[in-house]
Amino acid sequence: MLVALAGGVGAARFLRGLVDVVDPASITAIVNTADDEEFHGLHVSPDLDSVTYTLADAHNHTLGWGLEGETFTVMDALDRYGVPTWFRLGDKDLGTHLFRTQRLRAGVALSAVTAEITAAWGLRTRLLPMTDDTVATRFTVEDAPGGPRRELAMQEWFVRERCAPAIVDVAFVGADAARPAPGLLEALHAAEAIIVCPSNPVISIGPILAVPGIRDVLVARRDRVVGVSPLIGGKPVKGPADKLMGPLGIEVSSVGVAAAYRDFCATLVINHADAADAGRIEALGVRPVVTETLMRDPQVAAALARTTLEAA
Ligand code: GDP
Ligand code: CA
């Protein structure tokens, strides 16, 4: 039994490789839900959906999010009414959000709805939201140094404002009172290895660690925990990790990732391009493993998954 801590796209690519090297049914992915938000009255879970669609080989390669062959007729229809549609939801994707929202309104927990959705997509891997409770990433931003500050929801900063305002602080609203999803702590205790996927350390892995109880098990099982750095050559492969790590005092490099994870992670897989960082990672008490980490296709991802498992 393996457990993986997962955000969205980086995790999805890694897990797509992992299911080629171990029995998919032996994997539990604990997925970030702090990016979840309501749009047009619908509950959208971006990271759960990225992982689900990628494992089902149904994700959109061109856009990097959503479903392949997607159309946006509903968004265009909403434009007529002047409804803001900066957060794009495809027509097929909306089916998932409609279903999820109806089930949640009927009183079904997110973890149970997620099991229904993954079953419908034919997945054998178990996806567990980090919690059934509501947790939301909130940014405090500054448009000019020392200027007035604003609070933004995750997608407002990331999509609507294109990561332009500088980050001053990040909060996971609701995390203190959130409980781990049913079966989550048991899975962490039972896992032969725990993988921290190459996901954004601040807003994908951070919220999972902020749910009370999860970090403690990881610390206790540190020897079994192996991380994969989401940074290559000191830069994120994609996404805003660099804009978030810096302001929070985390060096924007695999050394910074190791420093952020060192309490609960014994091993960190890094890219050849960062081999020169190995000594500083080792000095933090984290064992570096150097390999190809740029997941161009599922074959590279599978090779990376194999190396990661061997390291654990
Ligand atoms: P998001 O919620 O979709 O942003 O998903 P994640 O947090 O899982 O993914 C974002 C992170 O994945 C970024 O920090 C990227 O650098 C990382 N990432 C994406 N593709 C790759 C890859 O091929 N290799 C590695 N090592 N990291 C990747
Ligand atoms: Ca995300």
mmCIF file of C-alpha atoms and ligand atoms in Angstrom:
data_model
loop_
_atom_site.group_PDB
_atom_site.id
_atom_site.type_symbol
_atom_site.label_atom_id
_atom_site.label_comp_id
_atom_site.label_asym_id
_atom_site.label_seq_id
_atom_site.Cartn_x
_atom_site.Cartn_y
_atom_site.Cartn_z
ATOM 1 C CA MET A 1 0.000 0.000 0.000
ATOM 2 C CA LEU A 2 1.303 3.390 -1.042
ATOM 3 C CA VAL A 3 0.125 6.852 -0.146
ATOM 4 C CA ALA A 4 0.819 9.954 -2.236
ATOM 5 C CA LEU A 5 0.194 13.557 -1.204
ATOM 6 C CA ALA A 6 -1.102 15.332 -4.282
ATOM 7 C CA GLY A 7 -1.929 18.749 -5.679
ATOM 8 C CA GLY A 8 -3.131 19.067 -9.256
ATOM 9 C CA VAL A 9 -1.153 18.870 -12.477
ATOM 10 C CA GLY A 10 2.333 17.967 -11.178
ATOM 11 C CA ALA A 11 0.869 15.259 -8.973
ATOM 12 C CA ALA A 12 -1.390 14.000 -11.745
ATOM 13 C CA ARG A 13 1.567 13.557 -14.107
ATOM 14 C CA PHE A 14 3.512 11.704 -11.440
ATOM 15 C CA LEU A 15 0.594 9.451 -10.482
ATOM 16 C CA ARG A 16 -0.003 8.644 -14.161
ATOM 17 C CA GLY A 17 3.527 7.213 -14.144
ATOM 18 C CA LEU A 18 3.097 5.484 -10.792
ATOM 19 C CA VAL A 19 0.045 3.482 -11.940
ATOM 20 C CA ASP A 20 2.220 1.978 -14.675
ATOM 21 C CA VAL A 21 4.751 0.570 -12.195
ATOM 22 C CA VAL A 22 2.564 -0.599 -9.294
ATOM 23 C CA ASP A 23 -0.979 -1.933 -9.026
ATOM 24 C CA PRO A 24 -3.187 1.194 -9.210
ATOM 25 C CA ALA A 25 -5.456 -0.330 -6.557
ATOM 26 C CA SER A 26 -2.557 -0.274 -4.068
ATOM 27 C CA ILE A 27 -2.325 3.545 -4.217
ATOM 28 C CA THR A 28 -4.199 6.088 -2.108
ATOM 29 C CA ALA A 29 -3.732 9.693 -3.225
ATOM 30 C CA ILE A 30 -4.517 12.339 -0.606
ATOM 31 C CA VAL A 31 -5.542 15.359 -2.646
ATOM 32 C CA ASN A 32 -5.525 19.079 -1.811
ATOM 33 C CA THR A 33 -8.973 20.663 -1.623
ATOM 34 C CA ALA A 34 -7.999 24.178 -0.536
ATOM 35 C CA ASP A 35 -8.344 25.301 -4.190
ATOM 36 C CA ASP A 36 -12.005 24.232 -4.160
ATOM 37 C CA GLU A 37 -14.366 27.073 -4.878
ATOM 38 C CA GLU A 38 -17.932 27.735 -5.960
ATOM 39 C CA PHE A 39 -18.481 29.021 -9.481
ATOM 40 C CA HIS A 40 -22.026 29.637 -10.808
ATOM 41 C CA GLY A 41 -23.365 27.798 -7.753
ATOM 42 C CA LEU A 42 -21.272 24.705 -8.475
ATOM 43 C CA HIS A 43 -18.650 23.095 -6.265
ATOM 44 C CA VAL A 44 -15.431 22.896 -8.284
ATOM 45 C CA SER A 45 -12.516 20.749 -7.000
ATOM 46 C CA PRO A 46 -9.670 21.563 -9.408
ATOM 47 C CA ASP A 47 -7.013 19.253 -7.981
ATOM 48 C CA LEU A 48 -9.289 16.227 -7.565
ATOM 49 C CA ASP A 49 -10.440 16.708 -11.145
ATOM 50 C CA SER A 50 -6.915 17.150 -12.562
ATOM 51 C CA VAL A 51 -5.859 13.870 -10.976
ATOM 52 C CA THR A 52 -9.053 12.049 -11.991
ATOM 53 C CA TYR A 53 -8.990 13.196 -15.619
ATOM 54 C CA THR A 54 -5.252 12.500 -16.000
ATOM 55 C CA LEU A 55 -5.478 8.998 -14.530
ATOM 56 C CA ALA A 56 -8.416 8.354 -16.881
ATOM 57 C CA ASP A 57 -6.262 9.596 -19.822
ATOM 58 C CA ALA A 58 -9.050 12.098 -20.516
ATOM 59 C CA HIS A 59 -7.255 15.354 -19.671
ATOM 60 C CA ASN A 60 -6.713 18.205 -22.077
ATOM 61 C CA HIS A 61 -3.053 18.255 -23.201
ATOM 62 C CA THR A 62 -3.315 21.615 -24.947
ATOM 63 C CA LEU A 63 -4.910 23.609 -22.141
ATOM 64 C CA GLY A 64 -3.131 21.739 -19.330
ATOM 65 C CA TRP A 65 -6.421 21.583 -17.404
ATOM 66 C CA GLY A 66 -9.914 20.205 -17.984
ATOM 67 C CA LEU A 67 -11.035 17.519 -20.398
ATOM 68 C CA GLU A 68 -9.834 16.702 -23.900
ATOM 69 C CA GLY A 69 -12.040 17.824 -26.801
ATOM 70 C CA GLU A 70 -13.677 20.397 -24.557
ATOM 71 C CA THR A 71 -16.087 23.119 -25.747
ATOM 72 C CA PHE A 72 -17.186 26.258 -23.871
ATOM 73 C CA THR A 73 -20.761 26.815 -25.043
ATOM 74 C CA VAL A 74 -22.090 27.345 -21.514
ATOM 75 C CA MET A 75 -19.421 29.973 -20.714
ATOM 76 C CA ASP A 76 -20.318 31.819 -23.933
ATOM 77 C CA ALA A 77 -23.994 31.659 -22.970
ATOM 78 C CA LEU A 78 -23.207 33.142 -19.543
ATOM 79 C CA ASP A 79 -21.307 36.005 -21.201
ATOM 80 C CA ARG A 80 -24.644 37.247 -22.579
ATOM 81 C CA TYR A 81 -25.796 37.890 -19.009
ATOM 82 C CA GLY A 82 -22.604 39.672 -18.070
ATOM 83 C CA VAL A 83 -21.660 36.913 -15.630
ATOM 84 C CA PRO A 84 -17.871 36.901 -15.042
ATOM 85 C CA THR A 85 -16.425 33.860 -16.811
ATOM 86 C CA TRP A 86 -12.697 34.404 -16.270
ATOM 87 C CA PHE A 87 -12.584 30.978 -14.634
ATOM 88 C CA ARG A 88 -13.259 28.750 -17.616
ATOM 89 C CA LEU A 89 -15.327 25.611 -17.127
ATOM 90 C CA GLY A 90 -15.815 23.406 -20.166
ATOM 91 C CA ASP A 91 -19.162 21.898 -21.105
ATOM 92 C CA LYS A 92 -18.145 18.302 -20.345
ATOM 93 C CA ASP A 93 -16.292 19.349 -17.197
ATOM 94 C CA LEU A 94 -19.489 21.067 -15.996
ATOM 95 C CA GLY A 95 -21.102 17.624 -15.880
ATOM 96 C CA THR A 96 -18.675 16.666 -13.112
ATOM 97 C CA HIS A 97 -19.383 19.861 -11.166
ATOM 98 C CA LEU A 98 -23.153 19.464 -11.553
ATOM 99 C CA PHE A 99 -22.964 15.892 -10.283
ATOM 100 C CA ARG A 100 -20.630 16.732 -7.386
ATOM 101 C CA THR A 101 -22.753 19.694 -6.315
ATOM 102 C CA GLN A 102 -26.010 17.726 -6.355
ATOM 103 C CA ARG A 103 -24.500 14.930 -4.289
ATOM 104 C CA LEU A 104 -23.006 17.372 -1.752
ATOM 105 C CA ARG A 105 -26.405 19.112 -1.450
ATOM 106 C CA ALA A 106 -27.974 15.689 -0.829
ATOM 107 C CA GLY A 107 -25.681 15.428 2.188
ATOM 108 C CA VAL A 108 -23.068 13.059 0.764
ATOM 109 C CA ALA A 109 -19.507 13.785 1.972
ATOM 110 C CA LEU A 110 -16.921 14.975 -0.560
ATOM 111 C CA SER A 111 -14.851 11.815 0.005
ATOM 112 C CA ALA A 112 -17.857 9.633 -0.875
ATOM 113 C CA VAL A 113 -18.752 11.738 -3.938
ATOM 114 C CA THR A 114 -15.109 11.539 -5.037
ATOM 115 C CA ALA A 115 -15.300 7.728 -4.842
ATOM 116 C CA GLU A 116 -18.414 7.843 -7.042
ATOM 117 C CA ILE A 117 -16.709 10.128 -9.569
ATOM 118 C CA THR A 118 -13.501 8.085 -9.771
ATOM 119 C CA ALA A 119 -15.517 4.862 -10.130
ATOM 120 C CA ALA A 120 -17.451 6.429 -13.006
ATOM 121 C CA TRP A 121 -14.124 7.212 -14.707
ATOM 122 C CA GLY A 122 -12.942 3.625 -14.178
ATOM 123 C CA LEU A 123 -10.088 4.507 -11.820
ATOM 124 C CA ARG A 124 -8.745 1.805 -9.529
ATOM 125 C CA THR A 125 -6.603 4.218 -7.515
ATOM 126 C CA ARG A 126 -8.288 5.638 -4.410
ATOM 127 C CA LEU A 127 -8.485 9.437 -4.320
ATOM 128 C CA LEU A 128 -9.160 10.904 -0.899
ATOM 129 C CA PRO A 129 -9.770 14.622 -0.469
ATOM 130 C CA MET A 130 -7.573 15.786 2.417
ATOM 131 C CA THR A 131 -10.754 16.610 4.347
ATOM 132 C CA ASP A 132 -14.531 16.618 3.945
ATOM 133 C CA ASP A 133 -14.582 20.007 5.662
ATOM 134 C CA THR A 134 -14.170 23.359 3.933
ATOM 135 C CA VAL A 135 -10.633 24.759 3.704
ATOM 136 C CA ALA A 136 -9.810 27.683 1.423
ATOM 137 C CA THR A 137 -6.489 29.194 0.416
ATOM 138 C CA ARG A 138 -6.527 32.991 0.825
ATOM 139 C CA PHE A 139 -3.794 35.361 -0.270
ATOM 140 C CA THR A 140 -2.906 38.730 1.157
ATOM 141 C CA VAL A 141 -1.429 40.709 -1.728
ATOM 142 C CA GLU A 142 0.127 44.077 -2.407
ATOM 143 C CA ASP A 143 -0.132 45.827 -5.783
ATOM 144 C CA ALA A 144 2.831 48.082 -4.995
ATOM 145 C CA PRO A 145 5.550 47.651 -2.361
ATOM 146 C CA GLY A 146 4.237 49.054 0.920
ATOM 147 C CA GLY A 147 0.907 49.941 -0.733
ATOM 148 C CA PRO A 148 -2.585 48.939 0.379
ATOM 149 C CA ARG A 149 -3.201 45.250 0.883
ATOM 150 C CA ARG A 150 -6.029 43.113 -0.500
ATOM 151 C CA GLU A 151 -7.338 39.623 0.239
ATOM 152 C CA LEU A 152 -7.838 37.328 -2.739
ATOM 153 C CA ALA A 153 -9.188 33.819 -3.187
ATOM 154 C CA MET A 154 -6.869 31.333 -4.867
ATOM 155 C CA GLN A 155 -8.355 31.533 -8.377
ATOM 156 C CA GLU A 156 -8.825 35.311 -8.169
ATOM 157 C CA TRP A 157 -5.060 35.726 -7.792
ATOM 158 C CA PHE A 158 -4.018 32.864 -10.053
ATOM 159 C CA VAL A 159 -6.470 33.166 -12.952
ATOM 160 C CA ARG A 160 -8.247 36.529 -12.788
ATOM 161 C CA GLU A 161 -5.191 38.588 -11.791
ATOM 162 C CA ARG A 162 -2.618 36.293 -13.458
ATOM 163 C CA CYS A 163 -0.381 36.163 -10.369
ATOM 164 C CA ALA A 164 0.473 39.865 -10.846
ATOM 165 C CA PRO A 165 0.001 41.212 -7.288
ATOM 166 C CA ALA A 166 2.893 40.353 -4.958
ATOM 167 C CA ILE A 167 2.103 37.812 -2.244
ATOM 168 C CA VAL A 168 2.460 39.052 1.325
ATOM 169 C CA ASP A 169 0.854 36.145 3.161
ATOM 170 C CA VAL A 170 -0.968 32.859 2.577
ATOM 171 C CA ALA A 171 -3.671 31.413 4.852
ATOM 172 C CA PHE A 172 -5.651 28.189 4.753
ATOM 173 C CA VAL A 173 -8.985 29.341 6.130
ATOM 174 C CA GLY A 174 -10.795 26.578 8.022
ATOM 175 C CA ALA A 175 -7.779 24.285 8.267
ATOM 176 C CA ASP A 176 -7.535 24.481 12.083
ATOM 177 C CA ALA A 177 -11.009 23.006 12.489
ATOM 178 C CA ALA A 178 -10.792 20.542 9.574
ATOM 179 C CA ARG A 179 -10.678 16.800 10.184
ATOM 180 C CA PRO A 180 -8.773 14.409 7.915
ATOM 181 C CA ALA A 181 -11.090 12.532 5.530
ATOM 182 C CA PRO A 182 -12.320 9.114 6.743
ATOM 183 C CA GLY A 183 -9.600 6.471 6.384
ATOM 184 C CA LEU A 184 -6.871 9.013 5.664
ATOM 185 C CA LEU A 185 -4.808 8.680 8.850
ATOM 186 C CA GLU A 186 -5.225 4.882 8.755
ATOM 187 C CA ALA A 187 -3.827 4.863 5.196
ATOM 188 C CA LEU A 188 -0.844 6.990 6.258
ATOM 189 C CA HIS A 189 -0.120 4.652 9.182
ATOM 190 C CA ALA A 190 -0.371 1.540 7.009
ATOM 191 C CA ALA A 191 1.599 2.811 4.001
ATOM 192 C CA GLU A 192 4.836 1.071 3.031
ATOM 193 C CA ALA A 193 5.911 4.341 1.478
ATOM 194 C CA ILE A 194 4.530 7.873 1.475
ATOM 195 C CA ILE A 195 5.296 9.978 -1.585
ATOM 196 C CA VAL A 196 5.071 13.763 -1.642
ATOM 197 C CA CYS A 197 4.268 14.381 -5.312
ATOM 198 C CA PRO A 198 5.990 17.151 -7.321
ATOM 199 C CA SER A 199 3.330 19.688 -6.395
ATOM 200 C CA ASN A 200 3.382 23.292 -5.260
ATOM 201 C CA PRO A 201 4.901 23.117 -1.742
ATOM 202 C CA VAL A 202 2.980 26.177 -0.509
ATOM 203 C CA ILE A 203 -0.562 25.886 -1.860
ATOM 204 C CA SER A 204 -0.852 22.195 -2.809
ATOM 205 C CA ILE A 205 1.135 20.319 -0.151
ATOM 206 C CA GLY A 206 0.858 23.131 2.455
ATOM 207 C CA PRO A 207 -2.917 22.839 2.961
ATOM 208 C CA ILE A 208 -2.729 19.032 3.334
ATOM 209 C CA LEU A 209 -0.104 19.468 6.076
ATOM 210 C CA ALA A 210 -2.296 22.112 7.735
ATOM 211 C CA VAL A 211 -5.127 19.649 8.418
ATOM 212 C CA PRO A 212 -4.570 18.698 12.074
ATOM 213 C CA GLY A 213 -3.165 15.200 12.508
ATOM 214 C CA ILE A 214 -1.667 14.648 9.063
ATOM 215 C CA ARG A 215 1.715 16.264 9.621
ATOM 216 C CA ASP A 216 2.189 14.378 12.921
ATOM 217 C CA VAL A 217 1.875 10.988 11.212
ATOM 218 C CA LEU A 218 4.314 12.076 8.511
ATOM 219 C CA VAL A 219 6.852 13.209 11.130
ATOM 220 C CA ALA A 220 6.468 9.864 12.938
ATOM 221 C CA ARG A 221 6.961 7.980 9.659
ATOM 222 C CA ARG A 222 9.686 10.267 8.263
ATOM 223 C CA ASP A 223 11.935 7.391 7.118
ATOM 224 C CA ARG A 224 9.182 6.173 4.791
ATOM 225 C CA VAL A 225 8.495 9.572 3.267
ATOM 226 C CA VAL A 226 10.066 10.506 -0.071
ATOM 227 C CA GLY A 227 9.400 13.759 -1.892
ATOM 228 C CA VAL A 228 9.823 14.698 -5.540
ATOM 229 C CA SER A 229 10.911 18.291 -6.080
ATOM 230 C CA PRO A 230 8.570 20.353 -8.295
ATOM 231 C CA LEU A 231 11.461 22.665 -9.155
ATOM 232 C CA ILE A 232 13.967 22.080 -11.934
ATOM 233 C CA GLY A 233 16.967 24.347 -12.357
ATOM 234 C CA GLY A 234 15.686 26.427 -9.453
ATOM 235 C CA LYS A 235 12.384 27.150 -11.232
ATOM 236 C CA PRO A 236 8.902 25.600 -11.186
ATOM 237 C CA VAL A 237 8.172 23.570 -14.326
ATOM 238 C CA LYS A 238 4.886 25.457 -14.447
ATOM 239 C CA GLY A 239 2.720 27.460 -12.094
ATOM 240 C CA PRO A 240 3.484 30.089 -9.467
ATOM 241 C CA ALA A 241 5.502 28.153 -6.841
ATOM 242 C CA ASP A 242 8.350 30.686 -7.116
ATOM 243 C CA LYS A 243 6.034 33.643 -6.466
ATOM 244 C CA LEU A 244 4.802 31.954 -3.281
ATOM 245 C CA MET A 245 7.955 30.370 -1.855
ATOM 246 C CA GLY A 246 10.033 33.553 -1.851
ATOM 247 C CA PRO A 247 7.655 35.736 0.192
ATOM 248 C CA LEU A 248 7.202 32.906 2.716
ATOM 249 C CA GLY A 249 10.940 32.741 3.291
ATOM 250 C CA ILE A 250 11.479 29.495 1.372
ATOM 251 C CA GLU A 251 14.457 29.549 -0.981
ATOM 252 C CA VAL A 252 13.248 29.053 -4.571
ATOM 253 C CA SER A 253 15.224 25.879 -5.228
ATOM 254 C CA SER A 254 15.178 22.196 -4.389
ATOM 255 C CA VAL A 255 17.196 23.156 -1.287
ATOM 256 C CA GLY A 256 14.211 25.293 -0.236
ATOM 257 C CA VAL A 257 11.862 22.360 -0.848
ATOM 258 C CA ALA A 258 14.120 20.131 1.269
ATOM 259 C CA ALA A 259 14.179 22.748 4.043
ATOM 260 C CA ALA A 260 10.376 23.001 3.994
ATOM 261 C CA TYR A 261 9.959 19.200 4.078
ATOM 262 C CA ARG A 262 12.909 18.137 6.271
ATOM 263 C CA ASP A 263 10.855 17.495 9.441
ATOM 264 C CA PHE A 264 8.779 14.788 7.790
ATOM 265 C CA CYS A 265 10.678 13.751 4.657
ATOM 266 C CA ALA A 266 13.858 11.631 4.672
ATOM 267 C CA THR A 267 14.537 11.617 0.924
ATOM 268 C CA LEU A 268 14.072 14.140 -1.873
ATOM 269 C CA VAL A 269 14.254 13.289 -5.581
ATOM 270 C CA ILE A 270 15.753 16.162 -7.579
ATOM 271 C CA ASN A 271 16.654 16.844 -11.199
ATOM 272 C CA HIS A 272 20.111 16.458 -12.782
ATOM 273 C CA ALA A 273 20.067 20.214 -13.336
ATOM 274 C CA ASP A 274 20.083 20.673 -9.555
ATOM 275 C CA ALA A 275 22.773 18.080 -8.783
ATOM 276 C CA ALA A 276 24.962 20.881 -7.437
ATOM 277 C CA ASP A 277 22.355 21.380 -4.652
ATOM 278 C CA ALA A 278 22.802 17.812 -3.384
ATOM 279 C CA GLY A 279 25.396 18.760 -0.769
ATOM 280 C CA ARG A 280 23.225 21.489 0.759
ATOM 281 C CA ILE A 281 20.206 19.149 0.787
ATOM 282 C CA GLU A 282 22.252 16.471 2.533
ATOM 283 C CA ALA A 283 23.423 19.060 5.079
ATOM 284 C CA LEU A 284 19.733 19.602 5.973
ATOM 285 C CA GLY A 285 19.450 15.918 6.874
ATOM 286 C CA VAL A 286 17.551 15.010 3.702
ATOM 287 C CA ARG A 287 18.987 12.373 1.349
ATOM 288 C CA PRO A 288 19.074 13.672 -2.242
ATOM 289 C CA VAL A 289 18.446 11.312 -5.180
ATOM 290 C CA VAL A 290 19.304 12.742 -8.597
ATOM 291 C CA THR A 291 17.395 11.620 -11.713
ATOM 292 C CA GLU A 292 15.253 12.857 -14.641
ATOM 293 C CA THR A 293 12.219 14.603 -13.114
ATOM 294 C CA LEU A 294 10.800 16.452 -16.134
ATOM 295 C CA MET A 295 7.737 14.340 -16.976
ATOM 296 C CA ARG A 296 7.460 14.916 -20.723
ATOM 297 C CA ASP A 297 5.311 11.805 -21.148
ATOM 298 C CA PRO A 298 3.949 8.892 -19.075
ATOM 299 C CA GLN A 299 7.097 6.842 -19.822
ATOM 300 C CA VAL A 300 9.392 9.391 -18.148
ATOM 301 C CA ALA A 301 6.864 9.698 -15.325
ATOM 302 C CA ALA A 302 6.905 5.912 -14.868
ATOM 303 C CA ALA A 303 10.711 5.859 -14.714
ATOM 304 C CA LEU A 304 10.618 8.675 -12.147
ATOM 305 C CA ALA A 305 7.986 6.778 -10.123
ATOM 306 C CA ARG A 306 10.195 3.669 -10.130
ATOM 307 C CA THR A 307 13.246 5.617 -8.940
ATOM 308 C CA THR A 308 11.114 7.320 -6.266
ATOM 309 C CA LEU A 309 9.831 3.977 -4.958
ATOM 310 C CA GLU A 310 13.333 2.523 -4.878
ATOM 311 C CA ALA A 311 14.470 5.567 -2.889
ATOM 312 C CA ALA A 312 11.690 4.954 -0.349
HETATM 313 P P1 GDP B 1 -1.665 22.575 -9.640
HETATM 314 O O1 GDP B 1 -2.613 22.628 -8.492
HETATM 315 O O2 GDP B 1 -2.293 22.130 -10.908
HETATM 316 O O3 GDP B 1 -0.779 23.770 -9.758
HETATM 317 O O4 GDP B 1 -0.789 21.326 -9.309
HETATM 318 P P2 GDP B 1 0.464 20.919 -8.521
HETATM 319 O O5 GDP B 1 0.720 21.722 -7.309
HETATM 320 O O6 GDP B 1 0.422 19.433 -8.389
HETATM 321 O O7 GDP B 1 1.492 21.210 -9.662
HETATM 322 C C1 GDP B 1 2.220 22.352 -9.804
HETATM 323 C C2 GDP B 1 3.668 21.992 -9.635
HETATM 324 O O8 GDP B 1 3.981 20.855 -10.434
HETATM 325 C C3 GDP B 1 4.552 23.121 -10.073
HETATM 326 O O9 GDP B 1 5.298 23.574 -8.982
HETATM 327 C C4 GDP B 1 5.420 22.459 -11.165
HETATM 328 O O10 GDP B 1 6.763 22.866 -11.093
HETATM 329 C C5 GDP B 1 5.282 20.974 -10.902
HETATM 330 N N1 GDP B 1 5.444 20.177 -12.106
HETATM 331 C C6 GDP B 1 4.644 20.180 -13.205
HETATM 332 N N2 GDP B 1 5.159 19.357 -14.137
HETATM 333 C C7 GDP B 1 6.292 18.811 -13.609
HETATM 334 C C8 GDP B 1 7.269 17.894 -14.087
HETATM 335 O O11 GDP B 1 7.215 17.388 -15.202
HETATM 336 N N3 GDP B 1 8.307 17.590 -13.222
HETATM 337 C C9 GDP B 1 8.403 18.134 -11.978
HETATM 338 N N4 GDP B 1 9.436 17.782 -11.216
HETATM 339 N N5 GDP B 1 7.499 19.012 -11.510
HETATM 340 C C10 GDP B 1 6.463 19.328 -12.310
HETATM 341 CA CA CA B 2 -4.380 23.279 -7.529
#
